[in-house]
mmCIF file of N, CA and C in Angstrom:
data_model
loop_
_atom_site.group_PDB
_atom_site.id
_atom_site.type_symbol
_atom_site.label_atom_id
_atom_site.label_comp_id
_atom_site.label_asym_id
_atom_site.label_seq_id
_atom_site.Cartn_x
_atom_site.Cartn_y
_atom_site.Cartn_z
ATOM 1 N N MET A 10 10.043 26.897 8.013
ATOM 2 C CA MET A 10 8.685 26.485 8.027
ATOM 3 C C MET A 10 8.454 25.229 6.079
ATOM 4 N N PRO A 11 9.336 26.172 5.326
ATOM 5 C CA PRO A 11 9.393 25.529 3.858
ATOM 6 C C PRO A 11 9.900 24.042 4.079
ATOM 7 N N ARG A 12 10.645 23.447 5.052
ATOM 8 C CA ARG A 12 11.228 22.306 5.316
ATOM 9 C C ARG A 12 9.952 21.242 5.930
ATOM 10 N N LEU A 13 9.161 21.789 6.737
ATOM 11 C CA LEU A 13 8.223 21.170 7.154
ATOM 12 C C LEU A 13 7.098 20.934 5.885
ATOM 13 N N ILE A 14 6.517 21.972 5.360
ATOM 14 C CA ILE A 14 5.873 21.793 4.496
ATOM 15 C C ILE A 14 6.618 20.462 3.194
ATOM 16 N N LEU A 15 7.402 20.912 3.087
ATOM 17 C CA LEU A 15 8.375 19.528 1.799
ATOM 18 C C LEU A 15 8.086 17.960 2.802
ATOM 19 N N ALA A 16 8.475 17.817 4.123
ATOM 20 C CA ALA A 16 8.754 16.824 4.757
ATOM 21 C C ALA A 16 6.998 15.949 4.551
ATOM 22 N N LEU A 17 5.889 16.887 4.828
ATOM 23 C CA LEU A 17 4.630 16.994 4.856
ATOM 24 C C LEU A 17 4.073 16.081 3.425
ATOM 25 N N LEU A 18 4.903 17.243 2.302
ATOM 26 C CA LEU A 18 4.359 16.420 1.225
ATOM 27 C C LEU A 18 5.315 15.007 0.651
ATOM 28 N N ALA A 19 6.238 14.830 0.713
ATOM 29 C CA ALA A 19 6.796 13.773 0.737
ATOM 30 C C ALA A 19 6.173 12.372 1.203
ATOM 31 N N LEU A 20 6.182 12.766 2.593
ATOM 32 C CA LEU A 20 5.302 11.570 3.494
ATOM 33 C C LEU A 20 3.647 11.628 2.578
ATOM 34 N N ALA A 21 3.103 12.278 2.463
ATOM 35 C CA ALA A 21 1.513 12.101 1.740
ATOM 36 C C ALA A 21 2.061 11.358 -0.074
ATOM 37 N N LEU A 22 3.066 12.098 -0.406
ATOM 38 C CA LEU A 22 3.035 10.820 -1.526
ATOM 39 C C LEU A 22 3.782 9.708 -1.305
ATOM 40 N N LEU A 23 4.604 9.609 -0.068
ATOM 41 C CA LEU A 23 4.613 7.916 0.010
ATOM 42 C C LEU A 23 3.669 7.499 0.690
ATOM 43 N N PHE A 24 2.728 7.786 1.268
ATOM 44 C CA PHE A 24 1.309 6.981 1.676
ATOM 45 C C PHE A 24 0.285 6.791 0.233
ATOM 46 N N CYS A 25 0.450 7.789 -0.230
ATOM 47 C CA CYS A 25 0.111 7.538 -1.536
ATOM 48 C C CYS A 25 0.291 6.648 -2.309
ATOM 49 N N LEU A 26 1.307 6.284 -2.287
ATOM 50 C CA LEU A 26 2.473 5.285 -3.542
ATOM 51 C C LEU A 26 2.263 4.069 -2.931
ATOM 52 N N LEU A 27 1.875 4.147 -1.069
ATOM 53 C CA LEU A 27 1.833 2.896 -0.233
ATOM 54 C C LEU A 27 0.752 1.790 -0.464
ATOM 55 N N CYS A 28 -1.074 3.218 -0.334
ATOM 56 C CA CYS A 28 -2.066 2.766 -0.792
ATOM 57 C C CYS A 28 -2.534 2.406 -1.593
ATOM 58 N N GLY A 29 -1.832 3.520 -2.575
ATOM 59 C CA GLY A 29 -2.787 3.776 -4.053
ATOM 60 C C GLY A 29 -2.807 2.346 -4.723
ATOM 61 N N PRO A 30 -1.936 1.178 -4.855
ATOM 62 C CA PRO A 30 -2.236 0.363 -5.765
ATOM 63 C C PRO A 30 -3.191 -1.058 -5.359
ATOM 64 N N VAL A 31 -3.494 -1.175 -3.654
ATOM 65 C CA VAL A 31 -4.346 -1.421 -3.180
ATOM 66 C C VAL A 31 -5.670 -1.113 -3.269
ATOM 67 N N THR A 32 -5.829 0.118 -3.204
ATOM 68 C CA THR A 32 -6.842 0.944 -3.210
ATOM 69 C C THR A 32 -7.553 0.452 -4.431
ATOM 70 N N TRP A 33 -6.774 0.360 -5.746
ATOM 71 C CA TRP A 33 -7.254 0.315 -6.707
ATOM 72 C C TRP A 33 -7.720 -0.825 -7.319
ATOM 73 N N VAL A 34 -6.816 -1.763 -6.440
ATOM 74 C CA VAL A 34 -7.311 -3.376 -6.824
ATOM 75 C C VAL A 34 -8.613 -3.975 -6.324
ATOM 76 N N ALA A 35 -8.695 -2.997 -5.032
ATOM 77 C CA ALA A 35 -10.312 -3.061 -4.575
ATOM 78 C C ALA A 35 -11.350 -2.450 -5.195
ATOM 79 N N LEU A 36 -10.575 -1.296 -5.605
ATOM 80 C CA LEU A 36 -11.809 -0.654 -6.751
ATOM 81 C C LEU A 36 -12.762 -1.174 -8.146
ATOM 82 N N ARG A 37 -11.723 -2.113 -8.587
ATOM 83 C CA ARG A 37 -11.540 -2.777 -9.864
ATOM 84 C C ARG A 37 -12.234 -4.350 -9.356
ATOM 85 N N LEU A 38 -12.084 -4.784 -8.375
ATOM 86 C CA LEU A 38 -12.838 -5.687 -7.411
ATOM 87 C C LEU A 38 -14.310 -5.412 -7.084
ATOM 88 N N TRP A 39 -14.664 -4.211 -6.578
ATOM 89 C CA TRP A 39 -15.969 -4.177 -6.212
ATOM 90 C C TRP A 39 -16.461 -3.511 -7.359
ATOM 91 N N ARG A 40 -16.074 -2.940 -8.682
ATOM 92 C CA ARG A 40 -16.942 -2.868 -10.303
ATOM 93 C C ARG A 40 -16.890 -4.139 -10.619
ATOM 94 N N ARG A 41 -16.463 -5.264 -10.453
ATOM 95 C CA ARG A 41 -16.285 -6.445 -11.302
ATOM 96 C C ARG A 41 -17.685 -7.482 -10.309
ATOM 97 N N GLY A 42 -18.491 -6.827 -9.454
ATOM 98 C CA GLY A 42 -19.037 -7.475 -8.457
ATOM 99 C C GLY A 42 -18.507 -8.209 -7.297
ATOM 100 N N ASP A 43 -17.715 -7.910 -7.021
ATOM 101 C CA ASP A 43 -17.242 -7.813 -5.235
ATOM 102 C C ASP A 43 -17.471 -6.824 -3.910
ATOM 103 N N PRO A 44 -18.644 -6.744 -3.556
ATOM 104 C CA PRO A 44 -19.021 -5.881 -2.791
ATOM 105 C C PRO A 44 -18.505 -5.943 -1.510
ATOM 106 N N GLY A 45 -17.411 -6.940 -0.972
ATOM 107 C CA GLY A 45 -16.748 -6.475 0.202
ATOM 108 C C GLY A 45 -15.030 -6.401 -0.133
ATOM 109 N N ALA A 46 -14.835 -5.842 -1.055
ATOM 110 C CA ALA A 46 -13.444 -5.702 -1.506
ATOM 111 C C ALA A 46 -13.363 -4.662 -0.515
ATOM 112 N N PHE A 47 -13.863 -3.384 -0.067
ATOM 113 C CA PHE A 47 -13.617 -2.523 0.751
ATOM 114 C C PHE A 47 -13.095 -2.678 2.138
ATOM 115 N N ARG A 48 -13.825 -3.895 2.646
ATOM 116 C CA ARG A 48 -13.833 -4.318 3.976
ATOM 117 C C ARG A 48 -12.380 -4.609 4.946
ATOM 118 N N PRO A 49 -11.632 -5.179 3.946
ATOM 119 C CA PRO A 49 -10.369 -5.648 4.685
ATOM 120 C C PRO A 49 -9.316 -4.628 4.536
ATOM 121 N N LEU A 50 -9.602 -3.562 3.565
ATOM 122 C CA LEU A 50 -8.554 -2.246 3.361
ATOM 123 C C LEU A 50 -7.634 -1.572 4.681
ATOM 124 N N ARG A 51 -8.596 -1.909 5.505
ATOM 125 C CA ARG A 51 -7.925 -1.214 6.614
ATOM 126 C C ARG A 51 -6.498 -1.983 7.506
ATOM 127 N N ALA A 52 -6.774 -2.699 7.496
ATOM 128 C CA ALA A 52 -6.412 -4.025 7.970
ATOM 129 C C ALA A 52 -4.828 -4.059 6.962
ATOM 130 N N VAL A 53 -5.174 -3.937 6.232
ATOM 131 C CA VAL A 53 -4.108 -4.369 4.863
ATOM 132 C C VAL A 53 -3.275 -2.695 4.567
ATOM 133 N N TRP A 54 -4.116 -1.785 4.663
ATOM 134 C CA TRP A 54 -3.209 -0.513 5.306
ATOM 135 C C TRP A 54 -2.224 -0.462 6.152
ATOM 136 N N ILE A 55 -2.863 -1.066 7.046
ATOM 137 C CA ILE A 55 -1.793 -0.851 8.487
ATOM 138 C C ILE A 55 -0.596 -1.735 8.367
ATOM 139 N N ALA A 56 -1.076 -3.193 7.946
ATOM 140 C CA ALA A 56 0.043 -3.898 7.654
ATOM 141 C C ALA A 56 0.923 -3.876 6.978
ATOM 142 N N GLN A 57 0.513 -2.962 5.684
ATOM 143 C CA GLN A 57 1.668 -2.529 4.768
ATOM 144 C C GLN A 57 1.998 -1.429 5.662
ATOM 145 N N VAL A 58 1.984 -0.110 6.197
ATOM 146 C CA VAL A 58 2.621 0.625 6.869
ATOM 147 C C VAL A 58 3.641 0.406 7.596
ATOM 148 N N ALA A 59 2.981 -0.818 8.467
ATOM 149 C CA ALA A 59 4.414 -1.318 9.879
ATOM 150 C C ALA A 59 5.074 -1.798 9.154
ATOM 151 N N LEU A 60 5.179 -2.811 7.670
ATOM 152 C CA LEU A 60 5.852 -3.526 7.068
ATOM 153 C C LEU A 60 6.860 -2.255 6.597
ATOM 154 N N ALA A 61 6.407 -1.668 5.811
ATOM 155 C CA ALA A 61 7.366 -0.775 5.108
ATOM 156 C C ALA A 61 8.115 0.487 6.172
ATOM 157 N N CYS A 62 8.001 0.346 7.680
ATOM 158 C CA CYS A 62 8.432 1.519 8.472
ATOM 159 C C CYS A 62 9.373 0.230 9.184
ATOM 160 N N ALA A 63 9.126 -0.885 9.259
ATOM 161 C CA ALA A 63 10.140 -1.953 9.749
ATOM 162 C C ALA A 63 11.029 -2.416 8.823
ATOM 163 N N LEU A 64 11.052 -2.076 7.494
ATOM 164 C CA LEU A 64 11.902 -2.376 6.164
ATOM 165 C C LEU A 64 12.758 -1.100 6.334
ATOM 166 N N VAL A 65 12.309 0.183 6.561
ATOM 167 C CA VAL A 65 12.617 1.187 6.277
ATOM 168 C C VAL A 65 13.757 0.956 7.291
ATOM 169 N N PHE A 66 13.594 1.002 8.622
ATOM 170 C CA PHE A 66 14.379 0.987 9.500
ATOM 171 C C PHE A 66 15.309 0.603 9.600
ATOM 172 N N ALA A 67 14.939 -0.995 9.242
ATOM 173 C CA ALA A 67 16.187 -2.013 9.002
ATOM 174 C C ALA A 67 17.062 -1.569 8.291
ATOM 175 N N ALA A 68 16.874 -0.918 7.036
ATOM 176 C CA ALA A 68 17.705 -0.599 5.966
ATOM 177 C C ALA A 68 18.681 0.519 6.696
ATOM 178 N N ASP A 69 17.969 1.482 7.383
ATOM 179 C CA ASP A 69 18.727 2.458 8.222
ATOM 180 C C ASP A 69 19.760 1.538 9.297
ATOM 181 N N SER A 70 19.287 0.955 9.641
ATOM 182 C CA SER A 70 20.167 0.331 10.754
ATOM 183 C C SER A 70 21.606 -0.557 9.974
ATOM 184 N N ALA A 71 21.238 -1.060 8.942
ATOM 185 C CA ALA A 71 22.462 -1.924 8.134
ATOM 186 C C ALA A 71 23.268 -0.695 7.671
ATOM 187 N N GLY A 72 22.685 0.259 7.595
ATOM 188 C CA GLY A 72 23.718 1.754 7.410
ATOM 189 C C GLY A 72 23.802 1.610 5.772
ATOM 190 N N LEU A 73 23.170 1.692 4.837
ATOM 191 C CA LEU A 73 23.147 1.240 3.604
ATOM 192 C C LEU A 73 22.891 2.783 3.144
ATOM 193 N N THR A 74 23.800 3.045 1.964
ATOM 194 C CA THR A 74 23.643 4.421 1.403
ATOM 195 C C THR A 74 22.528 4.731 0.649
ATOM 196 N N ASN A 75 22.294 5.893 0.079
ATOM 197 C CA ASN A 75 21.291 6.328 -0.195
ATOM 198 C C ASN A 75 20.285 5.982 0.348
ATOM 199 N N PRO A 76 19.704 6.763 1.431
ATOM 200 C CA PRO A 76 18.221 6.198 2.181
ATOM 201 C C PRO A 76 17.229 6.880 1.566
ATOM 202 N N VAL A 77 17.188 7.691 0.764
ATOM 203 C CA VAL A 77 15.629 7.962 0.222
ATOM 204 C C VAL A 77 15.689 6.810 -1.272
ATOM 205 N N GLY A 78 16.836 6.842 -1.580
ATOM 206 C CA GLY A 78 16.072 5.660 -2.678
ATOM 207 C C GLY A 78 15.763 4.819 -2.482
ATOM 208 N N TRP A 79 16.575 4.134 -1.742
ATOM 209 C CA TRP A 79 16.153 3.188 -0.588
ATOM 210 C C TRP A 79 14.627 2.946 0.082
ATOM 211 N N MET A 80 13.852 4.126 0.734
ATOM 212 C CA MET A 80 12.736 4.232 1.473
ATOM 213 C C MET A 80 11.832 3.849 0.161
ATOM 214 N N VAL A 81 11.997 4.692 -1.228
ATOM 215 C CA VAL A 81 11.282 4.925 -2.030
ATOM 216 C C VAL A 81 11.316 3.626 -2.650
ATOM 217 N N ALA A 82 12.063 2.531 -3.173
ATOM 218 C CA ALA A 82 12.170 1.468 -3.563
ATOM 219 C C ALA A 82 11.631 0.289 -2.368
ATOM 220 N N ILE A 83 11.773 0.432 -0.750
ATOM 221 C CA ILE A 83 10.921 -0.531 -0.340
ATOM 222 C C ILE A 83 9.454 0.368 -0.425
ATOM 223 N N VAL A 84 9.027 1.124 -0.020
ATOM 224 C CA VAL A 84 7.471 1.568 -0.329
ATOM 225 C C VAL A 84 6.935 1.038 -1.637
ATOM 226 N N LEU A 85 7.675 1.091 -2.686
ATOM 227 C CA LEU A 85 6.837 0.399 -3.455
ATOM 228 C C LEU A 85 7.236 -1.333 -3.850
ATOM 229 N N ALA A 86 8.060 -1.166 -3.329
ATOM 230 C CA ALA A 86 7.789 -3.345 -3.266
ATOM 231 C C ALA A 86 6.822 -3.734 -2.229
ATOM 232 N N VAL A 87 6.488 -2.948 -1.084
ATOM 233 C CA VAL A 87 5.608 -3.154 -0.289
ATOM 234 C C VAL A 87 4.664 -2.902 -0.496
ATOM 235 N N SER A 88 4.165 -1.678 -1.597
ATOM 236 C CA SER A 88 2.875 -1.268 -2.330
ATOM 237 C C SER A 88 2.308 -2.268 -3.224
ATOM 238 N N LEU A 89 3.492 -2.666 -4.485
ATOM 239 C CA LEU A 89 3.121 -3.767 -5.423
ATOM 240 C C LEU A 89 2.799 -5.345 -4.524
ATOM 241 N N GLY A 90 3.676 -5.556 -3.805
ATOM 242 C CA GLY A 90 3.635 -6.593 -3.319
ATOM 243 C C GLY A 90 1.664 -7.248 -2.594
ATOM 244 N N GLY A 91 2.168 -6.299 -1.765
ATOM 245 C CA GLY A 91 0.532 -6.323 -1.131
ATOM 246 C C GLY A 91 -0.910 -6.002 -1.803
ATOM 247 N N ALA A 92 -0.705 -5.332 -3.140
ATOM 248 C CA ALA A 92 -1.591 -5.201 -4.048
ATOM 249 C C ALA A 92 -2.077 -6.917 -4.423
ATOM 250 N N ALA A 93 -0.816 -7.566 -5.221
ATOM 251 C CA ALA A 93 -0.969 -8.713 -5.504
ATOM 252 C C ALA A 93 -1.395 -9.765 -4.667
ATOM 253 N N LEU A 94 -0.907 -9.547 -3.340
ATOM 254 C CA LEU A 94 -1.657 -10.304 -2.439
ATOM 255 C C LEU A 94 -3.086 -10.550 -2.367
ATOM 256 N N PHE A 95 -3.252 -9.244 -1.769
ATOM 257 C CA PHE A 95 -4.313 -8.619 -1.648
ATOM 258 C C PHE A 95 -5.660 -9.359 -3.160
ATOM 259 N N ALA A 96 -5.157 -9.030 -3.978
ATOM 260 C CA ALA A 96 -5.861 -9.438 -5.450
ATOM 261 C C ALA A 96 -5.772 -11.123 -5.276
ATOM 262 N N ALA A 97 -5.130 -11.628 -5.434
ATOM 263 C CA ALA A 97 -5.083 -12.814 -5.076
ATOM 264 C C ALA A 97 -5.636 -13.406 -4.045
ATOM 265 N N TRP A 98 -5.798 -13.261 -3.104
ATOM 266 C CA TRP A 98 -6.603 -13.367 -1.621
ATOM 267 C C TRP A 98 -8.120 -13.221 -1.903
ATOM 268 N N ARG A 99 -8.518 -12.181 -2.515
ATOM 269 C CA ARG A 99 -9.950 -11.599 -3.306
ATOM 270 C C ARG A 99 -10.190 -12.072 -3.996
ATOM 271 N N LEU A 100 -9.551 -13.221 -4.794
ATOM 272 C CA LEU A 100 -10.102 -13.692 -6.193
ATOM 273 C C LEU A 100 -9.920 -15.427 -5.276
ATOM 274 N N MET A 101 -9.538 -15.693 -4.731
ATOM 275 C CA MET A 101 -9.695 -16.830 -3.663
ATOM 276 C C MET A 101 -10.666 -17.099 -2.812
ATOM 277 N N VAL A 102 -11.148 -16.300 -2.285
ATOM 278 C CA VAL A 102 -12.181 -15.954 -1.680
ATOM 279 C C VAL A 102 -13.470 -15.927 -2.530
ATOM 280 N N ARG A 103 -13.572 -15.679 -3.523
ATOM 281 C CA ARG A 103 -14.363 -15.027 -4.526
ATOM 282 C C ARG A 103 -14.626 -16.128 -5.725
ATOM 283 N N PHE A 104 -13.967 -17.202 -5.654
ATOM 284 C CA PHE A 104 -13.963 -18.604 -6.570
ATOM 285 C C PHE A 104 -14.200 -19.479 -5.472
ATOM 286 N N ALA A 105 -13.995 -19.676 -3.884
ATOM 287 C CA ALA A 105 -14.700 -20.368 -3.233
ATOM 288 C C ALA A 105 -15.704 -20.500 -2.841
ATOM 289 N N ARG A 106 -16.544 -19.499 -3.499
ATOM 290 C CA ARG A 106 -17.625 -19.414 -2.975
ATOM 291 C C ARG A 106 -18.458 -20.476 -3.815
#
């Protein structure tokens, strides 16, 4: 039972690391006057989870050592990259009006 709880806590932490930065960017944009900043988050979260899962499985298939390190690195890279792309896209939409 303690292993299951630790696994669930690790998954919750990785999910927060994955979806936290893009949510923070949406919150900042919303506070600056972008009322539609939260609408596309559902699709962005799904895309981030799918990309992170695909990269983790690819790293595992490649036989890389230290799987936990690669998993955390992939989650952080996808998270920060997704937040940067989301911010650039929303700012481009905002200034295009």
